[in-house]
């Protein structure tokens, strides 16, 4: 349901009580919006109604005198002014009890060994409908399960055939490998053969399935019931979107991530990196104690004192994956002039451009919800599915706006899912992708413009010129696809809400400038004065890329820092949560590290930088500390601490000793950086809590309090204190029953599953009643800048090198998680078949990539749709000097028996692309 | 006047007399430990974990006992065998907190956790009242001799495939179009 | 000096010792008797028939931490339990146990006992007030009202005996019963005195000042260790005192057939009433506070006045 229907309120009468509801909605949705309990299965707030399960039956009456009424499915019945319905009517109650009884006929007797137990929508609805005894004495239908990969468990016996899984997986998320099979009571939901589910959003099946057919396999390995998970509102650190998550902890381990509803951002869905990519928090190699260069353990006080000692003559390098407080505390420690951003040179350039465009009044940086509302989209160079997967899911919804338009013209309400799809057939809103090969969004894209990065930039500049003549034209052979560009220009100009997407992931600042030009051209075309800004979505790479950029002086790049260090301008170096070898040419990092006297690295897992450090300070993982992160929109959000770390690891801002409390660090950060001025707004208002009371992190039914640590000492320790937040490590306190901004794990009486979120929403799909935490930091300036001139081609030839992103493996920390590693490919370079043939390379063979200052050995990945002039390199978790290669590379087959080639043992089997040129 | 005396004095006197007569009644006290009382089989005493008739652990680590426990004195962690059978990796009862209410037994869906007539659980060291799975698990079925959860439940384990549990039909052939 | 005579050192020492030991023993006696009446066995493990339970209890209570709550008024908190011990023990000074055994032979024995009983109220009031605890305060308020009220007709009920004996001297009262115990002419006086005596020593069923179901432990909620022990022993001392007084006033004190020595007669009679008080505890429920007060003022007070009046009429008419 991407577009909201008009919000006129009408009065209907439910069980003799008058209620104000939205006109144009359906009865089920409106009943749930009102907080009434009406059981349902197949309806989903994001996927509309299909009327498959028959569970939401209500009685509808013609008028006041009608005593008989008609049974009707609430989810399929539009709201009509003055309608009279009854949920409590005995016949409706009886009908619903009968439906649930027949749905439960073949349900296996296995709730105790089901991961869904305790948060099962089917359990809730069974109880609500009053079915408690199996009268049917015939045999139960059984099914064989499938292996569905490392993320998802399959237990088909539990299925009640609501079709939500395939409706989400194929219709909503565009997956092709899960479908309904067989017929009647043999209906089976699975793959054509065993194998990992391909979709990047398969994890959502866990939450979409109302019962335990699809369960979280990673969670099941270290399982706890929902009521036993200590939970706090958190932010996903997998990419720059900043989806809201609810991590759950038990016995000191981070057990799982589930979605936390945010009406503007992630809504009800997460990507698989976010859901399964946090296993690194429990990694056996986590840094536990401060260590010196010899690996000798230091005590925390000595180590902290040493950090402060060397800070006077140090340069500090911040981290886009650390929170604002950590970066700011380090900035305070070494002084603003000595604090450098931790971006690679290419990303730094992109970030500078993104930050400039983000302040331009001509543009609007859309939220995920707003992206879904775009009716013409252009993606420039960014492989969104792999760099910001949740945005890709939203783009996939945006193409349905054409369907909603058609539905409107036929007076079909948007929630009539099957009808809307039927009327649209294959009509879609335009989505154009400027890419260097096939992507996972191709199936909904109108067309792909495939070229090398520099070629894409030229074409994008040309497109801008086509949209508005003020945009600078491209000379020479810029318009290879003139016809297509004309059509794109026309469709973007005609659209009511066009959207341009670009991002730092492409590593091509020209593409971002071109995106700016296109958006500005669209803006100019809209006419003069007071126009609506154009949606320009510029994606940032990591969870706090934007925050770090806002805290860093423009000239303080990583490259500048490495130069200063190599020239001996600073004695010491402090690296915050950053592996410099991922960000800069290895030779330059080595030169810098060799020149400094003392290197201090603060990180949570050992990496190449901590291996070179003279002092390593362990820091807390995202779930072990409170922090604020700024997402791609400039939205600052607070991630609460979920659990405690029992080693010496602590938040980086605590190591600096600059601040005693989180609040101080945050407020000082807000005060000292103008762009961060609104940061303090992310702190919740807890004035309504009586007597400084706290909210519990543990659910009311948290078990084992007096036994979980009894093996260590039968005398229970004092409750851990949390002076830095409004949450307590306890089940005591004021439960956030009515305030879901502070409640990670929604629960309402009779609603134990995640579906209980409807009890906290203003209305279905609306914001939470108390609003969402977070603040948009960026203020748009007064006057817009002009068009950017077209980049001159530098005339060099050779194969252009671009990064290839993978949802599983590109992000540094999630790539250390066990579950993600099972889906990771090895390092590879993707090339076109021509290029492969020209160099005598076959798919999967080891290839030597030679660049300016480095040469690396990776696997060759031959992809049919790629242009000849480009090679995209995916480093996976290998020690690959990507930045040392430079912009142009050459290829040569590598001998398979070299150590570098031998190390590549993971293969490319997990790679999911449509244009793979498999041989043999 | 008479009723006043009857209600105030006489009734009190009668009470006094009746209670006084108890002096010559044999006391109900059982002289434990010299005299051993008969313990009823359903007495709620020391908690054990039982095995199913096939000798496998009955506990499937569903956590229901732990959540039912009003003093939160049960802690366990689920783990799984290769073939899919759930069992507790550890199972701990802090008997120094246990109030022998029996809610855990009531909550147990597999008859694994049972209370026994043994009430003599005093220890000189409180730490000794923390019992782990090795201490709790017995080699028998306890009070319920026949129940085997996995014979009833649909979950597949070694030795019991899909469709072989109680009241289950053969697994569906997805490729078949027959009704 | 070492012969038994009223006021001799030996007499004083043995009375003091006997009374305190008896009070301590009563702890065990009461627990065992109560349990028999409740079809139990009671403490029977320590020593013969559990008699050493008293010693065990004493060891326990003596070795407990001597603790004064920080919020209490220290001086009066410490003073209160001492007062009850002292005033009850002082009362024993005028009790004539046998013709030879006694501390003093006072002409105002009855008045002395009443005066001491009045002072006992201070102990309870100070204890409750100094504890700085609402339950203790409520308990002491109840105690003050109860003791002040029941003192009135306790005194009046005795006057019948005094009128018959023509003396306040307890020794003379006993001697004047040689022809017949006063229980016969003064049966109403006896009943009133019995009831008032229970109320005065706030024993069950009149333990309203310390009703644990309502106000924790009333005035001694905050007390522990030996200070609590003194309240506890004080209560048993009061029990012995009231039983002794009943024996002296209404049942002829040491008088009895001469096959038993006078002290044994006295002990038997007093022991009977002690047992009777314990039986009352075992059998009777506690009245409500308002019931207690209205019963006292509206029923017992007129009845005791009537008794005095009748006694006066009879005595005057036979003069």
PDB file of C-alpha atoms in Angstrom, chain C residues 4-180:
ATOM      1  CA  UNK C   4      12.060 -17.354 106.144  1.00  0.00           C
ATOM      2  CA  UNK C   5      10.274 -14.327 107.450  1.00  0.00           C
ATOM      3  CA  UNK C   6       8.449 -11.525 105.787  1.00  0.00           C
ATOM      4  CA  UNK C   7      11.021  -9.032 104.606  1.00  0.00           C
ATOM      5  CA  UNK C   8      14.015 -11.296 105.221  1.00  0.00           C
ATOM      6  CA  UNK C   9      16.755 -11.360 102.582  1.00  0.00           C
ATOM      7  CA  UNK C  10      16.212 -15.039 101.887  1.00  0.00           C
ATOM      8  CA  UNK C  11      12.542 -14.440 101.359  1.00  0.00           C
ATOM      9  CA  UNK C  12      13.127 -11.559  98.986  1.00  0.00           C
ATOM     10  CA  UNK C  13      15.785 -13.414  97.030  1.00  0.00           C
ATOM     11  CA  UNK C  14      13.769 -16.589  96.672  1.00  0.00           C
ATOM     12  CA  UNK C  15      10.640 -14.687  95.634  1.00  0.00           C
ATOM     13  CA  UNK C  16      12.556 -12.750  93.012  1.00  0.00           C
ATOM     14  CA  UNK C  17      14.260 -15.868  91.705  1.00  0.00           C
ATOM     15  CA  UNK C  18      11.116 -17.975  91.752  1.00  0.00           C
ATOM     16  CA  UNK C  19       9.014 -15.364  90.049  1.00  0.00           C
ATOM     17  CA  UNK C  20      11.501 -14.745  87.230  1.00  0.00           C
ATOM     18  CA  UNK C  21      12.252 -18.418  86.691  1.00  0.00           C
ATOM     19  CA  UNK C  22       8.567 -19.134  86.728  1.00  0.00           C
ATOM     20  CA  UNK C  23       7.898 -16.433  84.165  1.00  0.00           C
ATOM     21  CA  UNK C  24      10.588 -17.867  81.927  1.00  0.00           C
ATOM     22  CA  UNK C  25       9.276 -21.385  82.402  1.00  0.00           C
ATOM     23  CA  UNK C  26       5.831 -20.156  81.495  1.00  0.00           C
ATOM     24  CA  UNK C  27       7.059 -19.621  77.964  1.00  0.00           C
ATOM     25  CA  UNK C  28       7.520 -23.331  77.646  1.00  0.00           C
ATOM     26  CA  UNK C  29       4.430 -24.193  79.713  1.00  0.00           C
ATOM     27  CA  UNK C  30       2.257 -21.985  77.578  1.00  0.00           C
ATOM     28  CA  UNK C  31       3.574 -23.377  74.317  1.00  0.00           C
ATOM     29  CA  UNK C  32       3.061 -26.946  75.426  1.00  0.00           C
ATOM     30  CA  UNK C  33      -0.371 -26.355  76.926  1.00  0.00           C
ATOM     31  CA  UNK C  34      -1.505 -24.447  73.871  1.00  0.00           C
ATOM     32  CA  UNK C  35      -0.336 -27.235  71.619  1.00  0.00           C
ATOM     33  CA  UNK C  36      -2.160 -29.850  73.673  1.00  0.00           C
ATOM     34  CA  UNK C  37      -5.325 -27.851  73.365  1.00  0.00           C
ATOM     35  CA  UNK C  38      -4.693 -27.604  69.635  1.00  0.00           C
ATOM     36  CA  UNK C  39      -4.030 -31.336  69.256  1.00  0.00           C
ATOM     37  CA  UNK C  40      -0.327 -30.856  68.785  1.00  0.00           C
ATOM     38  CA  UNK C  41       2.712 -31.756  70.830  1.00  0.00           C
ATOM     39  CA  UNK C  42       4.552 -28.454  71.069  1.00  0.00           C
ATOM     40  CA  UNK C  43       8.240 -28.107  71.867  1.00  0.00           C
ATOM     41  CA  UNK C  44       9.322 -31.559  73.023  1.00  0.00           C
ATOM     42  CA  UNK C  45      12.810 -31.910  71.599  1.00  0.00           C
ATOM     43  CA  UNK C  46      15.189 -30.000  73.877  1.00  0.00           C
ATOM     44  CA  UNK C  47      15.710 -31.776  77.213  1.00  0.00           C
ATOM     45  CA  UNK C  48      13.044 -33.788  79.009  1.00  0.00           C
ATOM     46  CA  UNK C  49       9.708 -33.067  77.425  1.00  0.00           C
ATOM     47  CA  UNK C  50      11.333 -30.086  75.821  1.00  0.00           C
ATOM     48  CA  UNK C  51      11.820 -28.288  79.104  1.00  0.00           C
ATOM     49  CA  UNK C  52      15.221 -27.020  78.038  1.00  0.00           C
ATOM     50  CA  UNK C  53      13.511 -25.106  75.255  1.00  0.00           C
ATOM     51  CA  UNK C  54      13.446 -22.265  77.754  1.00  0.00           C
ATOM     52  CA  UNK C  55      17.227 -22.341  77.965  1.00  0.00           C
ATOM     53  CA  UNK C  56      17.531 -22.480  74.197  1.00  0.00           C
ATOM     54  CA  UNK C  57      15.178 -19.543  73.863  1.00  0.00           C
ATOM     55  CA  UNK C  58      17.090 -17.615  76.464  1.00  0.00           C
ATOM     56  CA  UNK C  59      20.409 -18.271  74.750  1.00  0.00           C
ATOM     57  CA  UNK C  60      18.892 -17.095  71.553  1.00  0.00           C
ATOM     58  CA  UNK C  61      17.344 -13.980  72.958  1.00  0.00           C
ATOM     59  CA  UNK C  62      20.419 -13.005  74.972  1.00  0.00           C
ATOM     60  CA  UNK C  63      22.774 -13.423  72.046  1.00  0.00           C
ATOM     61  CA  UNK C  64      20.693 -11.398  69.616  1.00  0.00           C
ATOM     62  CA  UNK C  65      21.984  -8.056  68.489  1.00  0.00           C
ATOM     63  CA  UNK C  66      21.003  -5.308  70.881  1.00  0.00           C
ATOM     64  CA  UNK C  67      19.651  -2.925  68.323  1.00  0.00           C
ATOM     65  CA  UNK C  68      17.908   0.403  68.573  1.00  0.00           C
ATOM     66  CA  UNK C  69      16.364   1.646  65.360  1.00  0.00           C
ATOM     67  CA  UNK C  70      18.043   4.866  64.198  1.00  0.00           C
ATOM     68  CA  UNK C  71      14.694   6.633  63.995  1.00  0.00           C
ATOM     69  CA  UNK C  72      13.644   5.752  67.538  1.00  0.00           C
ATOM     70  CA  UNK C  73      13.920   7.988  70.596  1.00  0.00           C
ATOM     71  CA  UNK C  74      16.769   6.196  72.250  1.00  0.00           C
ATOM     72  CA  UNK C  75      16.214   6.979  75.917  1.00  0.00           C
ATOM     73  CA  UNK C  76      12.549   6.143  76.169  1.00  0.00           C
ATOM     74  CA  UNK C  77      13.012   3.222  73.776  1.00  0.00           C
ATOM     75  CA  UNK C  78      15.472   1.615  76.204  1.00  0.00           C
ATOM     76  CA  UNK C  79      13.531   2.685  79.287  1.00  0.00           C
ATOM     77  CA  UNK C  80      10.162   1.259  78.259  1.00  0.00           C
ATOM     78  CA  UNK C  81      10.852  -2.483  78.610  1.00  0.00           C
ATOM     79  CA  UNK C  82      12.670  -1.864  81.897  1.00  0.00           C
ATOM     80  CA  UNK C  83       9.605  -0.140  83.346  1.00  0.00           C
ATOM     81  CA  UNK C  84       7.308  -3.089  82.803  1.00  0.00           C
ATOM     82  CA  UNK C  85       9.763  -5.470  84.455  1.00  0.00           C
ATOM     83  CA  UNK C  86      10.297  -3.188  87.407  1.00  0.00           C
ATOM     84  CA  UNK C  87       6.675  -2.337  88.121  1.00  0.00           C
ATOM     85  CA  UNK C  88       5.458  -5.911  87.890  1.00  0.00           C
ATOM     86  CA  UNK C  89       8.280  -7.166  90.091  1.00  0.00           C
ATOM     87  CA  UNK C  90       7.521  -4.344  92.542  1.00  0.00           C
ATOM     88  CA  UNK C  91       3.920  -5.510  92.721  1.00  0.00           C
ATOM     89  CA  UNK C  92       5.126  -8.874  93.959  1.00  0.00           C
ATOM     90  CA  UNK C  93       6.505  -7.073  97.015  1.00  0.00           C
ATOM     91  CA  UNK C  94       3.078  -6.943  98.671  1.00  0.00           C
ATOM     92  CA  UNK C  95       1.886 -10.438  97.679  1.00  0.00           C
ATOM     93  CA  UNK C  96       1.617 -12.683 100.741  1.00  0.00           C
ATOM     94  CA  UNK C  97       2.749 -16.110  99.524  1.00  0.00           C
ATOM     95  CA  UNK C  98       2.677 -17.828 102.934  1.00  0.00           C
ATOM     96  CA  UNK C  99       2.592 -16.501 106.478  1.00  0.00           C
ATOM     97  CA  UNK C 100       6.416 -16.494 106.357  1.00  0.00           C
ATOM     98  CA  UNK C 101       7.152 -15.650 102.754  1.00  0.00           C
ATOM     99  CA  UNK C 102       6.701 -12.118 101.499  1.00  0.00           C
ATOM    100  CA  UNK C 103       8.646  -8.952 100.973  1.00  0.00           C
ATOM    101  CA  UNK C 104       6.711  -6.368 102.898  1.00  0.00           C
ATOM    102  CA  UNK C 105       3.565  -6.445 104.945  1.00  0.00           C
ATOM    103  CA  UNK C 106       1.960  -3.280 103.730  1.00  0.00           C
ATOM    104  CA  UNK C 107      -1.269  -1.752 104.998  1.00  0.00           C
ATOM    105  CA  UNK C 108      -2.010  -0.417 101.568  1.00  0.00           C
ATOM    106  CA  UNK C 109      -1.165  -3.567  99.620  1.00  0.00           C
ATOM    107  CA  UNK C 110      -4.205  -3.418  97.349  1.00  0.00           C
ATOM    108  CA  UNK C 111      -3.619   0.217  96.526  1.00  0.00           C
ATOM    109  CA  UNK C 112       0.060  -0.473  95.908  1.00  0.00           C
ATOM    110  CA  UNK C 113      -0.752  -3.169  93.400  1.00  0.00           C
ATOM    111  CA  UNK C 114      -3.206  -0.886  91.610  1.00  0.00           C
ATOM    112  CA  UNK C 115      -0.688   1.927  91.580  1.00  0.00           C
ATOM    113  CA  UNK C 116       1.980  -0.284  90.098  1.00  0.00           C
ATOM    114  CA  UNK C 117      -0.424  -1.586  87.478  1.00  0.00           C
ATOM    115  CA  UNK C 118      -1.127   2.020  86.487  1.00  0.00           C
ATOM    116  CA  UNK C 119       2.586   2.669  86.068  1.00  0.00           C
ATOM    117  CA  UNK C 120       2.779  -0.334  83.738  1.00  0.00           C
ATOM    118  CA  UNK C 121       0.794   1.668  81.230  1.00  0.00           C
ATOM    119  CA  UNK C 122       3.779   3.991  80.840  1.00  0.00           C
ATOM    120  CA  UNK C 123       5.956   1.175  79.654  1.00  0.00           C
ATOM    121  CA  UNK C 124       3.624   0.320  76.828  1.00  0.00           C
ATOM    122  CA  UNK C 125       2.978   3.926  75.912  1.00  0.00           C
ATOM    123  CA  UNK C 126       6.644   4.892  75.903  1.00  0.00           C
ATOM    124  CA  UNK C 127       7.563   1.795  73.958  1.00  0.00           C
ATOM    125  CA  UNK C 128       5.042   2.617  71.239  1.00  0.00           C
ATOM    126  CA  UNK C 129       5.758   6.301  71.147  1.00  0.00           C
ATOM    127  CA  UNK C 130       9.533   6.039  71.071  1.00  0.00           C
ATOM    128  CA  UNK C 131       9.502   3.484  68.278  1.00  0.00           C
ATOM    129  CA  UNK C 132       8.456   6.163  65.822  1.00  0.00           C
ATOM    130  CA  UNK C 133       6.448   3.623  63.899  1.00  0.00           C
ATOM    131  CA  UNK C 134       2.779   3.932  63.042  1.00  0.00           C
ATOM    132  CA  UNK C 135       1.891   0.415  64.135  1.00  0.00           C
ATOM    133  CA  UNK C 136       3.716   0.883  67.403  1.00  0.00           C
ATOM    134  CA  UNK C 137       1.938   4.175  67.945  1.00  0.00           C
ATOM    135  CA  UNK C 138      -1.460   2.629  67.220  1.00  0.00           C
ATOM    136  CA  UNK C 139      -0.628  -0.209  69.599  1.00  0.00           C
ATOM    137  CA  UNK C 140       0.363   2.096  72.392  1.00  0.00           C
ATOM    138  CA  UNK C 141      -2.733   4.242  71.885  1.00  0.00           C
ATOM    139  CA  UNK C 142      -4.900   1.165  72.204  1.00  0.00           C
ATOM    140  CA  UNK C 143      -2.918  -0.009  75.207  1.00  0.00           C
ATOM    141  CA  UNK C 144      -3.270   3.303  76.983  1.00  0.00           C
ATOM    142  CA  UNK C 145      -7.004   3.438  76.467  1.00  0.00           C
ATOM    143  CA  UNK C 146      -7.487  -0.186  77.385  1.00  0.00           C
ATOM    144  CA  UNK C 147      -5.380  -0.091  80.546  1.00  0.00           C
ATOM    145  CA  UNK C 148      -6.800   3.172  81.792  1.00  0.00           C
ATOM    146  CA  UNK C 149     -10.363   1.959  81.220  1.00  0.00           C
ATOM    147  CA  UNK C 150     -10.020  -1.460  82.788  1.00  0.00           C
ATOM    148  CA  UNK C 151      -8.096  -0.138  85.788  1.00  0.00           C
ATOM    149  CA  UNK C 152     -11.243   1.681  86.834  1.00  0.00           C
ATOM    150  CA  UNK C 153     -13.460  -1.308  87.427  1.00  0.00           C
ATOM    151  CA  UNK C 154     -10.550  -3.521  88.363  1.00  0.00           C
ATOM    152  CA  UNK C 155     -10.180  -1.230  91.332  1.00  0.00           C
ATOM    153  CA  UNK C 156     -13.903  -1.071  91.991  1.00  0.00           C
ATOM    154  CA  UNK C 157     -14.283  -4.827  91.761  1.00  0.00           C
ATOM    155  CA  UNK C 158     -11.678  -5.224  94.496  1.00  0.00           C
ATOM    156  CA  UNK C 159     -13.471  -2.870  96.799  1.00  0.00           C
ATOM    157  CA  UNK C 160     -16.029  -5.540  97.612  1.00  0.00           C
ATOM    158  CA  UNK C 161     -13.274  -7.702  99.028  1.00  0.00           C
ATOM    159  CA  UNK C 162     -11.756  -4.768 100.861  1.00  0.00           C
ATOM    160  CA  UNK C 163     -15.139  -3.944 102.363  1.00  0.00           C
ATOM    161  CA  UNK C 164     -15.608  -7.534 103.510  1.00  0.00           C
ATOM    162  CA  UNK C 165     -12.115  -7.790 104.923  1.00  0.00           C
ATOM    163  CA  UNK C 166     -12.105  -4.277 106.265  1.00  0.00           C
ATOM    164  CA  UNK C 167      -8.499  -3.835 105.237  1.00  0.00           C
ATOM    165  CA  UNK C 168      -6.237  -2.912 102.336  1.00  0.00           C
ATOM    166  CA  UNK C 169      -3.600  -5.227 103.714  1.00  0.00           C
ATOM    167  CA  UNK C 170      -3.409  -8.305 101.495  1.00  0.00           C
ATOM    168  CA  UNK C 171      -2.080 -10.450 104.350  1.00  0.00           C
ATOM    169  CA  UNK C 172      -5.080  -9.498 106.470  1.00  0.00           C
ATOM    170  CA  UNK C 173      -7.406 -10.160 103.525  1.00  0.00           C
ATOM    171  CA  UNK C 174      -6.050 -13.699 103.291  1.00  0.00           C
ATOM    172  CA  UNK C 175      -6.357 -14.217 107.016  1.00  0.00           C
ATOM    173  CA  UNK C 176      -9.918 -12.917 107.017  1.00  0.00           C
ATOM    174  CA  UNK C 177     -10.853 -15.695 104.581  1.00  0.00           C
ATOM    175  CA  UNK C 178     -10.182 -18.441 107.122  1.00  0.00           C
ATOM    176  CA  UNK C 179     -13.936 -18.856 107.520  1.00  0.00           C
ATOM    177  CA  UNK C 180     -14.732 -18.862 103.868  1.00  0.00           C
TER     178      UNK C 180
END
